[in-house]
Amino acid sequence: MQPRMGMPLVADMQAGLAAVRAARAATVGTITLDSYTRVGDHASARRALADGSDLNGFPIVAHGAEVTRRMLGALDDPGFAIQVRHGSPLPLGIVQALADAGLDATEGGPVSYCLPYSRTPLNEAVDAWARSCELLAEKVPGAHLESFGGCMLGQMCPPSLLVAISVLEGIFFKQHGLTSVSLSYAQQTSFPQDREALAALRRLAGEYLTGVAWHVVLYTYMGVFPQTEAGAMALLRSSAVLAQVTGTERMIVKTAAEAFRIPSVVDNVQALEEAAAAARTADSAQASQADDSGLYEEARALVEAVLELDTDMGRALLGAFARGVLDVPFCLHADNAGNTRAYVDSTGRLQWLAAGAMPVRAVAPAGASRLTADGFLTMLSHVQHRFDGPVLHSRARFPLTSSSKA
């Protein structure tokens, strides 16, 4: 189990890591970087540290390698894995800083940290990530890199494309010298479809990442989150069960505070422990054979279509987006064709409404050929309503009296 967590001050970051390590779960620590560092504005990060301004993460470059090394050394636990998370499309300075500080794991990718988060041209991101992978491979023996490809935009991206981008970024990492990678997938709108997607991801990783040590990472749902604590925790538990029954090795949790504020260390520890408990008690009946809707075949067709464009994965990815062979629905980046759309069907599964030039089949729902604004907003809130609904219904049936409130 792993949280998202980053604090600007060394003492707070160290205390957060220690709390995660001590949680009643098998945990991985996280150092999430601040927004200035993500965009390479290290001068502003240094000024913020100097004048006590708030930062939304740990400015690893501004602190410097020696400060970070001392912080990690104070934890006195070389067996506690720590990953740097950042969100940068141009990560070379960050990779240099984490390598100098003795860290060996990070995440991202040339597509997954460019299209959702930035206006950086994709060709610049591909070049920067190629050099960053090579730097990691050269400077950090056994360095680990996680593809964020299974989390594109957080929601409303059909699973076959999430699986394909994660696998393609894994191949990119391998081509640039890395021998330890992980492939991500973000929980979506349907448990059976997610189970099928994770099975497809594992199968494709086995086919395309020979000679590389790899594992799978599941993210608790990253879209519009339940606003009730009970709904949020039920969603978290469902993702933990999904991870357990699919054999997923690592899981990134979310907290009950997600809809309202930045989670505290206490919030994160609670989420880690709740997820671990849910995984331990997962019903083995839910591990039955995954659905077979053709998701594996669809993801494989996407991967193969990209690989056919060029033997160099960087050039292949650029060509794929230029031709619309890869096209992320609802993504506004200039290098994304923007000709695809998706919808949530009557069973809760994410399906293609329009496929553009991608080698996948789109099937419009009965009686609808286009997506309306109201329909889109309803689909964005599908998971929130599903998990908040029972809680709110119960409250409506059994309202608190003045005495019970007291």
Coordinates of C-alpha atoms in Angstrom, one line a residue:
M1 CA 0.0 0.0 0.0
Q2 CA 1.3 3.4 -0.9
P3 CA 0.0 7.0 -0.3
R4 CA 0.4 10.2 -2.2
M5 CA 2.2 12.5 0.2
G6 CA 4.6 15.4 0.1
M7 CA 5.5 18.2 2.5
P8 CA 7.9 21.1 1.9
L9 CA 9.8 21.0 5.2
V10 CA 12.3 18.2 5.9
A11 CA 11.1 17.5 9.4
D12 CA 7.5 17.2 8.2
M13 CA 8.4 15.0 5.2
Q14 CA 10.5 12.8 7.4
A15 CA 7.8 12.4 10.0
G16 CA 5.3 11.6 7.3
L17 CA 7.5 8.8 5.9
A18 CA 8.0 7.4 9.4
A19 CA 4.3 7.3 9.9
V20 CA 3.7 5.5 6.7
R21 CA 6.4 3.0 7.5
A22 CA 4.8 2.4 10.9
A23 CA 1.3 1.9 9.5
R24 CA -0.5 -1.5 10.0
A25 CA 0.1 -2.5 6.4
A26 CA 2.9 -3.4 4.1
T27 CA 3.8 0.1 2.8
V28 CA 5.9 2.0 0.3
G29 CA 6.8 5.6 1.1
T30 CA 6.2 8.5 -1.2
I31 CA 8.0 11.9 -1.7
T32 CA 5.6 14.0 -3.8
L33 CA 7.3 17.1 -5.3
D34 CA 5.9 20.6 -5.4
S35 CA 4.5 22.4 -8.4
Y36 CA 7.5 24.8 -8.8
T37 CA 9.8 21.8 -9.0
R38 CA 7.5 20.0 -11.5
V39 CA 7.9 22.9 -13.9
G40 CA 11.6 23.4 -13.3
D41 CA 11.1 26.7 -11.5
H42 CA 13.7 25.9 -8.7
A43 CA 14.4 29.6 -8.0
S44 CA 10.8 30.1 -6.9
A45 CA 10.9 26.9 -4.8
R46 CA 14.1 28.2 -3.0
R47 CA 12.4 31.6 -2.4
A48 CA 9.4 29.9 -0.9
L49 CA 11.6 27.9 1.4
A50 CA 13.5 31.0 2.4
D51 CA 10.5 33.1 3.2
G52 CA 8.3 30.4 4.7
S53 CA 5.7 30.4 1.9
D54 CA 3.6 27.3 1.5
L55 CA 4.5 24.7 -1.0
N56 CA 2.4 21.7 -2.1
G57 CA 5.2 19.2 -2.0
F58 CA 8.8 18.5 -1.3
P59 CA 11.2 20.7 -3.4
I60 CA 13.9 18.1 -3.9
V61 CA 16.1 20.2 -6.1
A62 CA 15.9 23.3 -4.0
H63 CA 16.7 21.4 -0.8
G64 CA 19.7 19.8 -2.5
A65 CA 21.0 16.2 -2.4
E66 CA 22.8 16.3 0.9
V67 CA 19.7 17.6 2.8
T68 CA 17.6 14.8 1.3
R69 CA 20.2 12.2 2.0
R70 CA 20.3 13.2 5.7
M71 CA 16.5 13.1 5.9
L72 CA 16.5 9.6 4.5
G73 CA 19.4 8.5 6.7
A74 CA 17.4 9.6 9.8
L75 CA 14.8 7.1 8.9
D76 CA 17.5 4.4 9.4
D77 CA 15.6 1.8 7.3
P78 CA 17.2 0.8 4.0
G79 CA 14.5 -1.8 3.5
F80 CA 11.7 0.8 3.4
A81 CA 11.1 1.6 -0.3
I82 CA 10.5 5.2 -1.2
Q83 CA 9.3 6.5 -4.6
V84 CA 9.6 10.1 -5.9
R85 CA 6.4 11.3 -7.6
H86 CA 6.4 14.6 -9.5
G87 CA 4.2 15.1 -12.6
S88 CA 6.9 16.7 -14.7
P89 CA 7.0 16.4 -18.5
L90 CA 10.6 17.5 -18.5
P91 CA 12.1 15.5 -15.5
L92 CA 15.8 15.5 -16.1
G93 CA 16.6 17.9 -13.3
I94 CA 14.4 15.9 -10.9
V95 CA 15.9 12.6 -11.9
Q96 CA 19.4 14.0 -11.4
A97 CA 18.4 15.3 -7.9
L98 CA 16.9 12.0 -6.8
A99 CA 19.9 10.0 -8.1
D100 CA 22.3 12.3 -6.3
A101 CA 20.2 11.9 -3.1
G102 CA 20.5 8.1 -3.2
L103 CA 16.9 7.5 -4.2
D104 CA 16.2 4.8 -6.9
A105 CA 12.5 4.9 -7.8
T106 CA 10.2 7.4 -9.5
E107 CA 7.3 7.4 -12.0
G108 CA 5.8 9.1 -15.0
G109 CA 6.4 8.8 -18.7
P110 CA 6.8 10.7 -22.0
V111 CA 3.0 10.5 -22.7
S112 CA 1.4 10.1 -19.3
Y113 CA 3.3 13.1 -17.8
C114 CA 2.9 15.3 -20.8
L115 CA -0.6 15.1 -22.3
P116 CA -2.7 15.4 -19.1
Y117 CA -0.6 17.9 -17.2
S118 CA 1.2 20.3 -19.6
R119 CA 1.4 22.3 -22.8
T120 CA 4.9 20.9 -23.4
P121 CA 5.2 19.6 -27.0
L122 CA 5.2 15.8 -27.0
N123 CA 8.5 15.6 -28.9
E124 CA 10.2 17.6 -26.2
A125 CA 8.8 15.3 -23.5
V126 CA 9.8 12.2 -25.4
D127 CA 13.4 13.5 -25.7
A128 CA 13.5 14.6 -22.0
W129 CA 12.2 11.2 -20.8
A130 CA 14.6 9.3 -23.0
R131 CA 17.6 11.2 -21.5
S132 CA 16.1 10.8 -18.0
C133 CA 15.7 7.0 -18.4
E134 CA 19.3 6.7 -19.6
L135 CA 20.5 8.8 -16.7
L136 CA 18.7 6.6 -14.2
A137 CA 20.0 3.5 -15.9
E138 CA 23.6 4.8 -15.8
K139 CA 23.7 6.4 -12.4
V140 CA 21.4 4.2 -10.2
P141 CA 21.9 0.4 -10.3
G142 CA 18.5 -1.3 -10.3
A143 CA 16.6 1.9 -10.7
H144 CA 12.9 1.5 -10.9
L145 CA 10.4 3.5 -13.1
E146 CA 6.7 3.3 -13.0
S147 CA 4.6 4.2 -16.0
F148 CA 1.7 6.5 -15.2
G149 CA 0.1 5.5 -18.5
G150 CA -2.8 3.7 -16.9
C151 CA -4.0 6.9 -15.3
M152 CA -4.6 9.2 -18.3
L153 CA -6.8 12.1 -17.2
G154 CA -8.0 10.0 -14.2
Q155 CA -11.3 9.0 -15.6
M156 CA -13.4 8.6 -18.8
C157 CA -10.7 6.8 -20.8
P158 CA -11.6 3.3 -21.8
P159 CA -9.4 0.6 -20.2
S160 CA -7.9 -0.7 -23.5
L161 CA -6.1 2.6 -24.1
L162 CA -4.9 2.8 -20.5
V163 CA -3.5 -0.6 -20.7
A164 CA -1.9 0.1 -24.1
I165 CA -0.2 3.3 -23.1
S166 CA 1.1 1.8 -19.9
V167 CA 2.7 -1.1 -21.8
L168 CA 4.1 1.2 -24.5
E169 CA 5.7 3.4 -21.9
G170 CA 7.2 0.2 -20.3
I171 CA 8.7 -0.7 -23.7
F172 CA 10.0 2.8 -24.0
F173 CA 11.7 2.5 -20.6
K174 CA 13.2 -0.8 -21.5
Q175 CA 14.5 0.6 -24.8
H176 CA 16.3 3.3 -22.9
G177 CA 18.1 1.0 -20.5
L178 CA 15.9 0.3 -17.5
T179 CA 15.5 -3.2 -16.3
S180 CA 13.0 -2.6 -13.4
V181 CA 9.6 -1.1 -14.3
S182 CA 6.0 -1.1 -13.1
L183 CA 2.8 -0.6 -15.1
S184 CA -0.2 1.3 -13.8
Y185 CA -3.9 1.1 -14.0
A186 CA -6.4 3.4 -12.4
Q187 CA -9.7 1.9 -11.1
Q188 CA -12.5 2.9 -13.4
T189 CA -16.3 2.5 -13.3
S190 CA -16.8 -1.3 -13.4
F191 CA -15.3 -3.9 -11.2
P192 CA -15.6 -6.7 -13.8
Q193 CA -14.2 -4.5 -16.5
D194 CA -11.3 -3.4 -14.3
R195 CA -10.6 -7.1 -13.4
E196 CA -10.4 -7.8 -17.1
A197 CA -8.2 -4.8 -17.8
L198 CA -5.7 -5.9 -15.1
A199 CA -5.6 -9.4 -16.6
A200 CA -4.9 -7.9 -20.0
L201 CA -2.2 -5.7 -18.6
R202 CA -0.4 -8.6 -17.0
R203 CA -0.7 -10.7 -20.1
L204 CA 0.7 -7.9 -22.4
A205 CA 3.5 -7.2 -19.9
G206 CA 4.5 -10.8 -20.1
E207 CA 4.6 -10.6 -23.9
Y208 CA 6.4 -7.3 -24.4
L209 CA 8.6 -6.9 -21.4
T210 CA 10.8 -10.0 -21.5
G211 CA 14.1 -9.6 -19.7
V212 CA 12.6 -6.8 -17.5
A213 CA 11.5 -7.1 -13.8
W214 CA 8.0 -5.7 -13.7
H215 CA 4.9 -5.5 -11.5
V216 CA 1.5 -3.9 -11.7
V217 CA 0.2 -0.9 -9.7
L218 CA -3.5 -0.2 -9.1
Y219 CA -4.7 3.3 -8.3
T220 CA -7.9 3.9 -6.3
Y221 CA -10.4 5.7 -8.5
M222 CA -8.9 9.1 -9.6
G223 CA -12.0 10.8 -10.8
V224 CA -14.9 12.7 -9.0
F225 CA -14.7 11.2 -5.5
P226 CA -17.5 10.5 -3.1
Q227 CA -18.2 13.4 -0.7
T228 CA -19.4 11.2 2.2
E229 CA -16.8 9.6 4.4
A230 CA -18.6 6.3 4.3
G231 CA -18.9 6.4 0.5
A232 CA -15.2 7.3 0.1
M233 CA -14.1 4.5 2.4
A234 CA -16.3 2.0 0.6
L235 CA -14.7 3.1 -2.7
L236 CA -11.3 2.7 -1.2
R237 CA -12.1 -0.8 0.1
S238 CA -13.5 -1.8 -3.3
S239 CA -10.1 -0.9 -4.9
A240 CA -8.2 -2.9 -2.3
V241 CA -10.4 -5.9 -3.0
L242 CA -9.8 -5.4 -6.8
A243 CA -6.0 -5.3 -6.1
Q244 CA -6.1 -8.4 -4.0
V245 CA -8.2 -10.7 -6.2
T246 CA -6.2 -9.7 -9.3
G247 CA -2.8 -10.3 -7.7
T248 CA -1.8 -6.7 -8.1
E249 CA 1.5 -6.1 -6.3
R250 CA 1.2 -2.4 -5.3
M251 CA -1.7 -0.1 -4.7
I252 CA -1.9 3.7 -4.5
V253 CA -4.6 4.8 -2.1
K254 CA -6.9 7.8 -1.8
T255 CA -8.4 9.1 1.4
A256 CA -11.8 10.1 2.7
A257 CA -10.6 13.8 2.6
E258 CA -10.0 13.8 -1.1
A259 CA -13.2 15.7 -2.0
F260 CA -12.5 18.6 0.4
R261 CA -8.8 19.2 1.2
I262 CA -5.3 18.0 1.0
P263 CA -5.1 14.9 3.1
S264 CA -3.1 14.9 6.3
V265 CA -0.6 12.3 7.4
V266 CA -3.3 10.9 9.7
D267 CA -5.7 10.7 6.7
N268 CA -3.1 8.8 4.7
V269 CA -2.3 6.3 7.4
Q270 CA -6.0 5.7 7.9
A271 CA -6.4 5.0 4.2
L272 CA -3.4 2.7 4.1
E273 CA -4.7 0.6 7.1
E274 CA -8.3 0.5 5.8
A275 CA -7.1 -0.7 2.4
A276 CA -4.8 -3.3 3.9
A277 CA -7.6 -4.6 6.1
A278 CA -10.0 -4.8 3.1
A279 CA -7.4 -6.7 1.1
R280 CA -6.8 -9.2 3.8
T281 CA -10.5 -10.0 4.0
A282 CA -11.3 -10.0 0.3
D283 CA -13.8 -12.6 -0.8
S284 CA -12.0 -15.2 -2.9
A285 CA -15.1 -15.7 -4.9
Q286 CA -14.4 -12.3 -6.6
A287 CA -11.2 -13.8 -8.0
S288 CA -13.1 -15.9 -10.5
Q289 CA -12.3 -15.8 -14.2
A290 CA -12.2 -12.3 -15.6
D291 CA -14.7 -11.2 -18.1
D292 CA -13.8 -11.6 -21.8
S293 CA -15.2 -8.7 -23.7
G294 CA -12.2 -8.5 -26.1
L295 CA -10.3 -5.9 -24.0
Y296 CA -7.0 -7.8 -24.3
E297 CA -7.4 -8.0 -28.1
E298 CA -8.2 -4.3 -28.3
A299 CA -5.3 -3.2 -26.2
R300 CA -2.9 -5.5 -28.1
A301 CA -4.1 -4.0 -31.4
L302 CA -3.3 -0.5 -30.1
V303 CA 0.2 -1.7 -29.0
E304 CA 0.9 -3.4 -32.3
A305 CA -0.3 -0.4 -34.3
V306 CA 2.2 1.8 -32.6
L307 CA 5.1 -0.7 -32.8
E308 CA 4.5 -1.0 -36.6
L309 CA 5.2 2.8 -37.0
D310 CA 8.9 2.7 -36.0
T311 CA 11.5 0.5 -34.2
D312 CA 12.4 3.5 -32.0
M313 CA 9.6 3.8 -29.4
G314 CA 10.0 7.6 -29.1
R315 CA 9.4 8.1 -32.8
A316 CA 6.7 5.5 -32.8
L317 CA 4.8 7.3 -30.0
L318 CA 5.1 10.6 -31.8
G319 CA 3.9 9.1 -35.0
A320 CA 1.0 7.4 -33.3
F321 CA -0.3 10.7 -31.9
A322 CA 0.3 12.6 -35.1
R323 CA -1.8 10.0 -37.0
G324 CA -4.4 9.6 -34.3
V325 CA -3.5 5.9 -33.8
L326 CA -3.4 6.9 -30.1
D327 CA -6.0 9.5 -29.2
V328 CA -7.0 10.2 -25.6
P329 CA -10.7 11.2 -25.2
F330 CA -11.3 14.6 -23.7
C331 CA -7.6 15.5 -23.7
L332 CA -7.0 19.1 -24.8
H333 CA -3.2 18.8 -25.5
A334 CA -2.3 20.2 -28.9
D335 CA -0.6 17.0 -29.9
N336 CA -3.7 14.9 -29.2
A337 CA -6.0 14.5 -32.2
G338 CA -9.1 14.8 -30.0
N339 CA -11.4 12.7 -32.3
T340 CA -12.3 10.1 -29.7
R341 CA -15.1 10.0 -27.1
A342 CA -16.2 7.6 -24.4
Y343 CA -19.3 6.9 -22.4
V344 CA -20.4 4.8 -19.4
D345 CA -22.9 2.2 -20.6
S346 CA -26.0 0.9 -18.8
T347 CA -23.9 -1.8 -17.0
G348 CA -21.3 0.8 -15.7
R349 CA -18.6 -0.2 -18.2
L350 CA -16.5 2.4 -20.1
Q351 CA -17.0 2.1 -23.8
W352 CA -15.9 3.9 -27.0
L353 CA -18.5 6.3 -28.4
A354 CA -16.1 7.5 -31.2
A355 CA -12.7 5.9 -32.0
G356 CA -11.3 8.4 -34.5
A357 CA -8.4 6.7 -36.3
M358 CA -7.6 4.2 -33.6
P359 CA -7.8 0.5 -34.4
V360 CA -10.7 -0.1 -32.0
R361 CA -14.5 -0.5 -32.5
A362 CA -16.9 2.2 -31.2
V363 CA -20.5 1.2 -30.4
A364 CA -22.9 4.1 -29.7
P365 CA -25.5 3.5 -27.0
A366 CA -29.0 2.8 -28.2
G367 CA -30.8 6.0 -29.1
A368 CA -27.7 8.3 -28.7
S369 CA -25.1 9.2 -31.3
R370 CA -23.5 12.0 -29.5
L371 CA -22.5 13.0 -26.0
T372 CA -24.3 16.0 -24.4
A373 CA -22.9 18.2 -21.7
D374 CA -25.5 17.0 -19.2
G375 CA -24.7 13.4 -20.1
F376 CA -21.0 14.0 -19.7
L377 CA -21.4 15.5 -16.3
T378 CA -23.6 12.6 -15.2
M379 CA -21.0 10.1 -16.3
L380 CA -18.2 12.1 -14.5
S381 CA -20.2 11.7 -11.3
H382 CA -21.2 8.0 -11.9
V383 CA -18.8 6.6 -9.3
Q384 CA -19.5 9.3 -6.8
H385 CA -23.2 8.7 -7.0
R386 CA -22.8 5.0 -6.8
F387 CA -20.9 5.1 -3.5
D388 CA -22.5 8.1 -1.9
G389 CA -26.0 7.1 -2.9
P390 CA -26.6 4.3 -0.4
V391 CA -25.2 6.5 2.4
L392 CA -27.5 9.5 1.5
H393 CA -30.5 7.2 1.0
S394 CA -29.9 5.8 4.5
R395 CA -29.7 9.2 6.0
A396 CA -32.9 10.2 4.3
R397 CA -34.7 7.2 5.7
F398 CA -33.3 7.5 9.1
P399 CA -32.6 11.3 9.8
L400 CA -30.7 12.2 12.9
T401 CA -32.9 13.6 15.7
S402 CA -31.7 16.5 17.8
S403 CA -31.1 14.0 20.7
S404 CA -29.2 11.6 18.5
K405 CA -27.0 14.4 17.2
A406 CA -26.0 15.3 20.7

